[in-house]
mmCIF file of C-alpha atoms in Angstrom:
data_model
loop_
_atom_site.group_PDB
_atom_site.id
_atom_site.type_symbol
_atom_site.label_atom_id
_atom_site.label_comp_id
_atom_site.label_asym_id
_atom_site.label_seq_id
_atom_site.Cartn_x
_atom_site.Cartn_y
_atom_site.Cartn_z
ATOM 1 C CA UNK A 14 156.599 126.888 89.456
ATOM 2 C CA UNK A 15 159.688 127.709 91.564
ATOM 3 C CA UNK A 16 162.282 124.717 91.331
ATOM 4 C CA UNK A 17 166.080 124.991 92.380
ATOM 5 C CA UNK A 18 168.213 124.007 89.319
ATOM 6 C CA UNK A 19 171.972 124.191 89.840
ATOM 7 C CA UNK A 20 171.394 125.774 93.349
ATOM 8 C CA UNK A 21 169.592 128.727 92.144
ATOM 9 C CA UNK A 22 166.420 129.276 92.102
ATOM 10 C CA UNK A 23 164.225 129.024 88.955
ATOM 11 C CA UNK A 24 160.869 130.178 87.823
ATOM 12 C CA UNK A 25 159.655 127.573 85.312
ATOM 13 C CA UNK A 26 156.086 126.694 83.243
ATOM 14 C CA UNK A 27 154.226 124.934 85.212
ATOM 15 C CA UNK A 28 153.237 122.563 82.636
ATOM 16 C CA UNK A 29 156.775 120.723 82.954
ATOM 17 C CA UNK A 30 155.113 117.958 84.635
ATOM 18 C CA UNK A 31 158.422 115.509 84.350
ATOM 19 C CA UNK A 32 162.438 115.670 84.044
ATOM 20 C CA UNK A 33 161.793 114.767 80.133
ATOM 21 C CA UNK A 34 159.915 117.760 80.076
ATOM 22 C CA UNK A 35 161.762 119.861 81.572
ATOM 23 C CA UNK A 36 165.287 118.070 79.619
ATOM 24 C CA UNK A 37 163.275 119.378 76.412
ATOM 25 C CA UNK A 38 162.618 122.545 77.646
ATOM 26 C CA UNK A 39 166.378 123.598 78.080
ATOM 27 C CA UNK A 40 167.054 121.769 75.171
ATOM 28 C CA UNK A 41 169.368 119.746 77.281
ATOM 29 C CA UNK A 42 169.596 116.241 74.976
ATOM 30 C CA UNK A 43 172.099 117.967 72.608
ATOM 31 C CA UNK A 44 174.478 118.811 75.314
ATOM 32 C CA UNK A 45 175.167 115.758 77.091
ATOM 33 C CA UNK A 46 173.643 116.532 80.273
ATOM 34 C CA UNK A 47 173.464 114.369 83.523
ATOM 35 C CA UNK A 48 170.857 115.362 85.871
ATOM 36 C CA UNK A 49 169.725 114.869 89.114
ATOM 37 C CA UNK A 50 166.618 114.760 90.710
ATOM 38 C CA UNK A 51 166.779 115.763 94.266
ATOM 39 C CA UNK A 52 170.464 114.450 95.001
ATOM 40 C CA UNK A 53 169.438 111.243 92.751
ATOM 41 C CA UNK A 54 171.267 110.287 89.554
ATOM 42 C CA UNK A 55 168.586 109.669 87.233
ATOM 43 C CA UNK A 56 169.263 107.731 84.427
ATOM 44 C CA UNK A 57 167.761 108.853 81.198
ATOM 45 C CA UNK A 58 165.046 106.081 80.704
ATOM 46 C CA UNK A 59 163.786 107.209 84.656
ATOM 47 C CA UNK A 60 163.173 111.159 82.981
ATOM 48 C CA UNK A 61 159.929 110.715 82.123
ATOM 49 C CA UNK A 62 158.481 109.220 85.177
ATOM 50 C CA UNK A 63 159.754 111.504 87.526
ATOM 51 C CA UNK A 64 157.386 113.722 88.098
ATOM 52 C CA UNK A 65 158.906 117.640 88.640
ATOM 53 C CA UNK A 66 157.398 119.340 91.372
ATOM 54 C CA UNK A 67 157.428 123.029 93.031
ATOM 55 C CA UNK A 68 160.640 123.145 95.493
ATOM 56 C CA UNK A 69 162.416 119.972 93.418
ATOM 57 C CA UNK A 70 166.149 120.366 93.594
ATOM 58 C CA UNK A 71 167.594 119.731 90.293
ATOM 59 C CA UNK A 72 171.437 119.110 89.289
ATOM 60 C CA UNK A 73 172.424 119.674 85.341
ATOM 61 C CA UNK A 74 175.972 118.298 84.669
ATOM 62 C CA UNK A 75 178.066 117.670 81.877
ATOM 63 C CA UNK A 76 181.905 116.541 81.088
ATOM 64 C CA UNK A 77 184.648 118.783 81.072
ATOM 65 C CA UNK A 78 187.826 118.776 80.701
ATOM 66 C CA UNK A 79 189.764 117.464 83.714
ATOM 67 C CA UNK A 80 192.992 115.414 84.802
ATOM 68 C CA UNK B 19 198.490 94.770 78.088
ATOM 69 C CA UNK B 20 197.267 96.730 80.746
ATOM 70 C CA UNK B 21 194.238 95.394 82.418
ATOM 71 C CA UNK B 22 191.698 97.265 84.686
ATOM 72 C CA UNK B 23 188.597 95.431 86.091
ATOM 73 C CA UNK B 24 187.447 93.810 82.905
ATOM 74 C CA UNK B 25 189.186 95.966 80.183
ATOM 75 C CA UNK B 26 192.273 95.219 78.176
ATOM 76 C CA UNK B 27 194.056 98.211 76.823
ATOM 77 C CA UNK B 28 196.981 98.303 75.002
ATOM 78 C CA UNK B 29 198.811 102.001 75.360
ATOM 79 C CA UNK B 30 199.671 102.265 79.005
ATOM 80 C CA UNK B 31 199.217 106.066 79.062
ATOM 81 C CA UNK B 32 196.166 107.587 80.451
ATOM 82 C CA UNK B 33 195.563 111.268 79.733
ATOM 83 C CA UNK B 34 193.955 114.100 81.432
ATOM 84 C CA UNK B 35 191.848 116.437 79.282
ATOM 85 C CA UNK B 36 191.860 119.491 81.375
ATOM 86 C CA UNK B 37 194.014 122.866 80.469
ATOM 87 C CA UNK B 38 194.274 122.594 77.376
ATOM 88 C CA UNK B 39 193.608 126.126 75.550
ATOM 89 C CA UNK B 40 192.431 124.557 72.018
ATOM 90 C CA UNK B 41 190.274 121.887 71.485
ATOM 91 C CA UNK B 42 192.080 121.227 68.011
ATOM 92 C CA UNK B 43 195.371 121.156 69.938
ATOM 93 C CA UNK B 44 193.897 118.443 72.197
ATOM 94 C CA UNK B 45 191.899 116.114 69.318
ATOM 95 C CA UNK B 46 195.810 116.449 68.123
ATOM 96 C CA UNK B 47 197.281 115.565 71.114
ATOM 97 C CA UNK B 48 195.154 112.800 72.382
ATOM 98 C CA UNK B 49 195.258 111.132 69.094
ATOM 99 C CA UNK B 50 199.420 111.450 68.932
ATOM 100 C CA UNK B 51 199.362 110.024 72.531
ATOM 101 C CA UNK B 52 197.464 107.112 71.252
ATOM 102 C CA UNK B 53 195.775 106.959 74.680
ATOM 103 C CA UNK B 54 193.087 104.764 74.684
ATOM 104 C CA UNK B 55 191.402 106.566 78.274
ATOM 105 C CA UNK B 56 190.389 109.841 78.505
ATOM 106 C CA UNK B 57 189.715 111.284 82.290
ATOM 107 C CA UNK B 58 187.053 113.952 82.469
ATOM 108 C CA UNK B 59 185.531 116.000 85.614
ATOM 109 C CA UNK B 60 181.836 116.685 86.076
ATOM 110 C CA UNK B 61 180.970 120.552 86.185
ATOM 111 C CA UNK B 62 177.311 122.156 86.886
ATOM 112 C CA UNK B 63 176.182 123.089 82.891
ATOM 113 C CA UNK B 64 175.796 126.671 82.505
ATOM 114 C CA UNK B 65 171.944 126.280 81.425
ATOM 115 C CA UNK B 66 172.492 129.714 78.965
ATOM 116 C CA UNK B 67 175.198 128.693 77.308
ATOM 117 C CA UNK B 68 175.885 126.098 74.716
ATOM 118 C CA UNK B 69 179.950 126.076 74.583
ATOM 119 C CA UNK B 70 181.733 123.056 73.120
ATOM 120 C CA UNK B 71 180.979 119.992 73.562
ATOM 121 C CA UNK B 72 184.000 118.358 74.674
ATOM 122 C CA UNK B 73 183.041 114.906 74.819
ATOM 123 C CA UNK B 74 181.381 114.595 71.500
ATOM 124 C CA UNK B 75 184.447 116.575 70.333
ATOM 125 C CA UNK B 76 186.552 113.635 71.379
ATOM 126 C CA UNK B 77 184.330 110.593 70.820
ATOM 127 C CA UNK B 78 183.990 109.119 73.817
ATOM 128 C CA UNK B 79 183.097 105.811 71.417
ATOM 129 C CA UNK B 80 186.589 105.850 70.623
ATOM 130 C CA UNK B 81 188.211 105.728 74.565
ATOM 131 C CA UNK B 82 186.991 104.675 77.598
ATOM 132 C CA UNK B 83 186.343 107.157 79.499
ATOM 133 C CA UNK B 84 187.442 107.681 83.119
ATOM 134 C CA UNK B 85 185.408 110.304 84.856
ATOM 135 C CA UNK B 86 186.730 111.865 88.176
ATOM 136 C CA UNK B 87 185.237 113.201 91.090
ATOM 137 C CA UNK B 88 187.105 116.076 91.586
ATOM 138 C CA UNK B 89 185.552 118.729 93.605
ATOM 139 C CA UNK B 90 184.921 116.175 96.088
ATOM 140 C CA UNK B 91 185.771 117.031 99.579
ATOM 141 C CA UNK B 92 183.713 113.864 101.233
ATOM 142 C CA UNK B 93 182.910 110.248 100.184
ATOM 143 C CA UNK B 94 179.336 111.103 100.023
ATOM 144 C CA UNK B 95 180.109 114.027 97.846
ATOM 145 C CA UNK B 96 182.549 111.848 95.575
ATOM 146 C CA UNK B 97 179.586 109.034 95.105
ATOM 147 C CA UNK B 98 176.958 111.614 93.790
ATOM 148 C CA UNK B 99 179.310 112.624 91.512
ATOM 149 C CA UNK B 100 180.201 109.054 90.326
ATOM 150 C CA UNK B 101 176.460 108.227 90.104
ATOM 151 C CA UNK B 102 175.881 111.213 88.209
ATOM 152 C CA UNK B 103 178.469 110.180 85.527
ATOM 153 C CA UNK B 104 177.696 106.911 85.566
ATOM 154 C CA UNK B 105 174.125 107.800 83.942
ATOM 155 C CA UNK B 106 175.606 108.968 81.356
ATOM 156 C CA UNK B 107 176.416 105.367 79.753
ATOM 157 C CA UNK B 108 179.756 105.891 78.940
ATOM 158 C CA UNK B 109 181.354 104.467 81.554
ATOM 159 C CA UNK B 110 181.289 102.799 84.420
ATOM 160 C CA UNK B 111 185.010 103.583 85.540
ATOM 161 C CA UNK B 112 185.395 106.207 88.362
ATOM 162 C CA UNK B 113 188.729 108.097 89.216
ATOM 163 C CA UNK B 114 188.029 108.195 93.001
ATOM 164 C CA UNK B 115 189.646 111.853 93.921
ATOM 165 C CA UNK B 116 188.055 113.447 97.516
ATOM 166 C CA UNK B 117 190.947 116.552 97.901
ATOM 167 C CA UNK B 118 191.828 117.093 101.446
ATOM 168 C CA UNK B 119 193.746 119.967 101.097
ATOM 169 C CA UNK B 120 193.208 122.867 99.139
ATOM 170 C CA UNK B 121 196.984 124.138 98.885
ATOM 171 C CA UNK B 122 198.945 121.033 98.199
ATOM 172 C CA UNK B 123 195.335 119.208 97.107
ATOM 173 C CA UNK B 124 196.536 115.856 98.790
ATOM 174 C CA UNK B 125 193.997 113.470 98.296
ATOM 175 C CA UNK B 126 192.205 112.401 101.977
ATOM 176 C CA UNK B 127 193.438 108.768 102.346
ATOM 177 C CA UNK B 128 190.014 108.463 104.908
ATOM 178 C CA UNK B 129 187.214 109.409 102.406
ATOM 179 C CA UNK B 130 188.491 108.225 99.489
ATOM 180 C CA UNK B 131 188.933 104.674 101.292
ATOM 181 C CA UNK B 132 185.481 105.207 102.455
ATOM 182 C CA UNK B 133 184.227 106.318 98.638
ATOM 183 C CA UNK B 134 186.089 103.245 96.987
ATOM 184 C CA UNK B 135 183.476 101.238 99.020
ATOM 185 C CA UNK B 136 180.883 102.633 98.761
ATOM 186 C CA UNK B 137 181.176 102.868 94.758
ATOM 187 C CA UNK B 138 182.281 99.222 94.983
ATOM 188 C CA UNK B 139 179.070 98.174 96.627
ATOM 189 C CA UNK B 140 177.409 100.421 93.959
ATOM 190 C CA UNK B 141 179.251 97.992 91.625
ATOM 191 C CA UNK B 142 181.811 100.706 89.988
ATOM 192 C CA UNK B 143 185.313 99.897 88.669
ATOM 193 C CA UNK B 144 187.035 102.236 90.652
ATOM 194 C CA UNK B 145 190.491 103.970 90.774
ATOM 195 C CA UNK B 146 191.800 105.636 93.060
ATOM 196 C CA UNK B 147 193.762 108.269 93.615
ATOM 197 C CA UNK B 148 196.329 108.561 96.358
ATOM 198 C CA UNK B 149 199.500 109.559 98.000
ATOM 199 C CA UNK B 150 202.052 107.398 97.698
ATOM 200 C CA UNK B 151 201.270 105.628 100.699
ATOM 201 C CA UNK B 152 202.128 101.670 100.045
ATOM 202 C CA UNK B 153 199.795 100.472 103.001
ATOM 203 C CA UNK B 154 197.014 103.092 101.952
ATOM 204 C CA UNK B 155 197.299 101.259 98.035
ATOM 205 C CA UNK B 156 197.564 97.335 99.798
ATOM 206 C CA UNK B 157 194.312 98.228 102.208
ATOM 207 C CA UNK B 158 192.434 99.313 98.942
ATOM 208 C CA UNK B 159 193.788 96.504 96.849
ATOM 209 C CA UNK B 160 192.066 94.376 100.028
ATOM 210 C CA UNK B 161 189.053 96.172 99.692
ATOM 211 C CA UNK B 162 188.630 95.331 95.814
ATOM 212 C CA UNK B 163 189.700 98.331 93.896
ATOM 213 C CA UNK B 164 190.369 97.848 90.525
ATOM 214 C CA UNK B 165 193.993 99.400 90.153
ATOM 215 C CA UNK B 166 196.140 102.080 92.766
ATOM 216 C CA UNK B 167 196.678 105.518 91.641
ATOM 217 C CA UNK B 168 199.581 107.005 93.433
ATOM 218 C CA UNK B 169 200.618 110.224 93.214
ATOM 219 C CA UNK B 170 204.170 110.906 92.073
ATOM 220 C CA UNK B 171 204.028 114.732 93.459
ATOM 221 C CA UNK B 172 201.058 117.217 94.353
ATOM 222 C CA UNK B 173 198.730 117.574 91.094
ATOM 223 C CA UNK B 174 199.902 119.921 88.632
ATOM 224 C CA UNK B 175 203.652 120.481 90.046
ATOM 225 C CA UNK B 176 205.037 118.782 86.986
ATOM 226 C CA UNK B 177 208.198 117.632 89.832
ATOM 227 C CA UNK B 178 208.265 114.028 89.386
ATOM 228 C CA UNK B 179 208.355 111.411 91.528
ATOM 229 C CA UNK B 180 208.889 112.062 95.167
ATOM 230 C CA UNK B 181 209.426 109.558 96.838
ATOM 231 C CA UNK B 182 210.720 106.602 94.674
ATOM 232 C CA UNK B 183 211.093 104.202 97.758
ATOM 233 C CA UNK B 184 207.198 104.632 98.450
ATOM 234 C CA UNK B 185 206.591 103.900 94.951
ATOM 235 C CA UNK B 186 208.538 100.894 94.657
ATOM 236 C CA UNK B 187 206.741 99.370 97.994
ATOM 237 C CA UNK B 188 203.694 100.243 96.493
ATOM 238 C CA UNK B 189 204.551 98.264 92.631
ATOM 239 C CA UNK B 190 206.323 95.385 94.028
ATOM 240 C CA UNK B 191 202.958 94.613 96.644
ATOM 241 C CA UNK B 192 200.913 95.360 94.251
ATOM 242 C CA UNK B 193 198.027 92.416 92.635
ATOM 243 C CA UNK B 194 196.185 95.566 90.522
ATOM 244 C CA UNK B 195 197.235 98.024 88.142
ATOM 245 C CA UNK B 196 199.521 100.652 89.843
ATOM 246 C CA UNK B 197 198.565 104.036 87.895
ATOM 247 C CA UNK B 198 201.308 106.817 88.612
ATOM 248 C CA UNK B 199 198.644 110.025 87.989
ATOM 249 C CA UNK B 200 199.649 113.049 89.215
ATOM 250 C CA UNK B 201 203.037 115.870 88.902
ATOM 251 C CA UNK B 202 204.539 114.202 86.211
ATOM 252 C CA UNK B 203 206.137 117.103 84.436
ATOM 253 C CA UNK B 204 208.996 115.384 82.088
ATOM 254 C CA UNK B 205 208.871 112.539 80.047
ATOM 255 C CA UNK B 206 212.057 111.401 82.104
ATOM 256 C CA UNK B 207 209.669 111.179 85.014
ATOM 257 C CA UNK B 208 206.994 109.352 83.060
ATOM 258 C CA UNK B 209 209.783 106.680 81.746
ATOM 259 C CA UNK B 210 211.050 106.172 85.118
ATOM 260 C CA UNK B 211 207.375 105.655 86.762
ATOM 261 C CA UNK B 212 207.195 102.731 83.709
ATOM 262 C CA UNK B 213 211.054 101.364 84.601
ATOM 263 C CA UNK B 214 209.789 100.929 88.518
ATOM 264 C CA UNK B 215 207.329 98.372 87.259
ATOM 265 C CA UNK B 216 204.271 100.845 87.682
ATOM 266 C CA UNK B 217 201.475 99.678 84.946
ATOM 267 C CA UNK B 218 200.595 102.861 83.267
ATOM 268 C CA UNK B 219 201.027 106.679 83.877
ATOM 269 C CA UNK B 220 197.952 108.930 84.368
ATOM 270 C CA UNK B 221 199.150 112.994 83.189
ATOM 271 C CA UNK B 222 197.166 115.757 82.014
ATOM 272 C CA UNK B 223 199.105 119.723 82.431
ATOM 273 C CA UNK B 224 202.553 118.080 81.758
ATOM 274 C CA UNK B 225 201.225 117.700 78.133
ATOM 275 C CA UNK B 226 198.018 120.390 77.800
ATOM 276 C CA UNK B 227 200.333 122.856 79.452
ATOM 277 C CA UNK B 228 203.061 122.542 76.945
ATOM 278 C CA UNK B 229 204.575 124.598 75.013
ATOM 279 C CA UNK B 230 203.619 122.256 72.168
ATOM 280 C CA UNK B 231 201.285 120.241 73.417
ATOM 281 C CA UNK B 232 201.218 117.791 70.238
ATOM 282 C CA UNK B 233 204.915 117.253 70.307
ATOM 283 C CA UNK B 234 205.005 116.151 73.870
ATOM 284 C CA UNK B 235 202.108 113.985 73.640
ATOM 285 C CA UNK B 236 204.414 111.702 71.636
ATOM 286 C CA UNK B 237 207.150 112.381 73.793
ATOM 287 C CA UNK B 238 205.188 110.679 76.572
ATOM 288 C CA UNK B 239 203.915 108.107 74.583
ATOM 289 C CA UNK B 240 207.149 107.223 73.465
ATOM 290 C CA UNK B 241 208.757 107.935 77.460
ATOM 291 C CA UNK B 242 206.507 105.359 78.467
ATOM 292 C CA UNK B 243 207.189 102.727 75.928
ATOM 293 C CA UNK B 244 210.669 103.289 76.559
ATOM 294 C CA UNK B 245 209.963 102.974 80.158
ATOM 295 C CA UNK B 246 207.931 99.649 79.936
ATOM 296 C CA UNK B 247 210.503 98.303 77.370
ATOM 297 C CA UNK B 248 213.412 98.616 79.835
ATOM 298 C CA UNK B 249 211.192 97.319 83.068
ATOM 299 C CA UNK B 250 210.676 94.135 80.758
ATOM 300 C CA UNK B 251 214.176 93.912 79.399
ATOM 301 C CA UNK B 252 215.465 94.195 83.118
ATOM 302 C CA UNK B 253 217.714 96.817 83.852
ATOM 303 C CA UNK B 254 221.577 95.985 84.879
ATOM 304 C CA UNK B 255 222.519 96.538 88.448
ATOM 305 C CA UNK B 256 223.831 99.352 89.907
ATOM 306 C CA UNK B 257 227.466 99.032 91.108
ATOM 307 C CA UNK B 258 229.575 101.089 93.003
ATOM 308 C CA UNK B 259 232.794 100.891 90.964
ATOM 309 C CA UNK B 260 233.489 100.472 86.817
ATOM 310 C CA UNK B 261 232.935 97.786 84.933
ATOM 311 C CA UNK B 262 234.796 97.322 81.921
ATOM 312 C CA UNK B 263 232.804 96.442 78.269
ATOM 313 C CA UNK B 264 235.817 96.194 76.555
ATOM 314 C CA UNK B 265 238.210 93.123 77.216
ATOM 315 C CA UNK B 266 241.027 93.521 79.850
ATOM 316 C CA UNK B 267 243.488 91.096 78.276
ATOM 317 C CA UNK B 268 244.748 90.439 74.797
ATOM 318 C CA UNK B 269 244.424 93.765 73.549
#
C-alpha cells in the first residue's frame, strides 16, 4: 500500500489497517511522535480508529530544540 | 509572579532550547537558569533514525512547555502546527511565530493576528510573537491573547533592544504579560527589558550560543532578577545636572 508519510512516498504492509498500526510499525511510541492524518492532528486515543488507507497523507513530528 | 492564561510561574525567564551543541550543556543550563518554560519547535521525525530525545531528556513534567510554530509562513500553516503539538498533552501553550521575512525573519503582524484567533477559538493559550509594534500588542491584547511577545531586535542578532520607546508604549498599555523574546544578546539587555516593566524575557542563542553556556544561564537569571528588583524598587529620575549625596553645608 502506497501512503505519503512526511511528503514522500511510502510503500507499506498492507495489513496496517489503522494509525496504531502503523505508530507500532515504526516503532513510533518511544519517540514522542505527533502525527497527522491527512492535515488532521490526531490525538493518540483517535489512532486506532482511523482507518489508514492507500494515498493517506501522513505527518510524523516530534520536539526539537527551538527558541 | 508571572502569570500567563491560568499559570503562575515564579522565574520570569523563559528559555529557548535550540543551538545548543550538547544536550548535557543544556540539562546544565536550563536547570542553572531555573526557568520554569521551555520553548520547543515541531520538526518532521526522520522515520530511520532514532537520535535523542530531547524532550524526555529535559522532562517536560518538570516545565511547561511552550511549543512554537516556527516554520510557519501563514496562519493556516501556524494552526496545524499548534494542533499538532497540542496532541501531544504537554501543553496547551502556543508561541504564535508566522516569519514574514526570511532575511531579517520579522514576524508578519497580518497572519499571526489572524493565527492568534484562530488558535483562540481552538481554545489555545497563545503568545505571540511580534515586532515591537505597541498597537499590533494592544489589538491582540483586544483579541484575547494571553501575554505580548515583542521582539527586542531580529531573532538571533543578540543586539538588544531597538527601539526602547516602542517597548515602553507597549509595557505601560499593556493588561497581559509583555514577553521581550527575541535578540537579546547581553544580560545588560535582558536586565533592562525587566527595568522597563516588561514581565519576563524569552532568549534562547544569547545563552546556547555561549561561550559557556552554563555560566551565562545564571548570568541571565540573575540579569533578570536584578532587572525586576530595580523596576519594583523604582528607579531615581534622570536629571540633567549633579546632584550631590554628600551634604553641602557643615562639612
Amino acid at each position: 500500500m502506497n501512503i505519503k508519510v512526511n511528503e514522500e512516498t511510502m510503500d507499506v504492509p498492507a495489513d496496517l489497517k489503522t494509525i496504531e498500526d502503523f505508530r507500532v510499525h515504526f516503532n513510533l511510541a518511544e519517540k514522542k511522535a505527533m502525527i497527522e492524518h491527512n492535515e488532521v492532528a490526531l490525538k493518540p486515543e483517535e489512532y486506532e480508529q482511523t482507518a489508514l488507507a492507500e494515498g493517506d497523507q501522513i505527518l510524523v513530528m516530534r520536539f526539537v530544540g527551538g527558541g | 509572579m508571572l502569570k500567563i492564561g491560568d499559570r503562575t510561574f515564579q522565574s520570569r525567564l523563559l528559555l529557548g532550547t535550540g543551538t545548543f551543541s550538547d544536550v548535557e550543556v543544556q540539562r546544565k543550563a536550563v536547570e542553572t537558569s531555573e526557568t520554569e518554560i521551555l520553548t520547543f519547535a515541531v520538526a518532521k521525525m526522520d522515520m530511520d533514525d532514532s537520535d535523542d530525545d530531547l524532550v524526555t531528556d529535559l522532562q517536560p513534567d518538570t516545565f511547561s512547555m511552550l511549543p512554537n510554530t516556527a516554520g510557519a509562513n501563514t496562519a493556516e500553516e501556524a494552526v496545524r502546527i499548534a494542533k499538532l503539538a497540542r496532541t501531544s498533552g504537554l501543553s496547551d501553550m502556543v508561541k504564535v511565530e508566522v516569519i514574514g521575512d526570511d532575511q531579517t525573519l520579522l514576524p508578519d503582524a497580518v497572519e499571526t493576528y489572524r493565527a492568534t484567533e484562530m488558535l483562540l477559538k481552538e481554545g489555545f493559550t497563545t503568545l505571540p510573537y511580534i515586532a515591537d509594534d505597541p498597537v499590533l500588542a494592544r489589538k491582540l491584547e483586544e483579541l484575547g491573547a494571553h501575554a505580548v511577545m515583542p521582539g527586542a531586535a531580529p531573532i538571533g542578532t543578540g543586539r538588544g533592544i531597538l527601539n526602547p520607546l516602542h517597548l515602553s508604549y507597549i509595557i505601560e498599555q499593556a493588561n497581559v504579560p509583555v514577553i521581550v523574546d527575541a535578540g537579546i544578546g547581553a544580560p545588560s539587555h535582558a536586565s533592562l527589558a525587566m527595568e522597563m516593566g516588561a514581565d519576563a524575557v524569552l532568549l534562547n542563542r544569547a545563552v546556547s550560543q555561549a561561550d559557556d553556556p552554563v555560566k551565562m544561564a545564571e548570568a541571565m537569571k540573575l540579569a533578570i532578577q536584578a532587572g525586576r528588583l530595580s523596576y519594583e524598587a523604582g528607579r531615581i529620575p534622570v536629571k540633567r545636572f549633579a546632584k550631590a549625596s554628600s551634604p553641602q553645608e557643615g562639612v
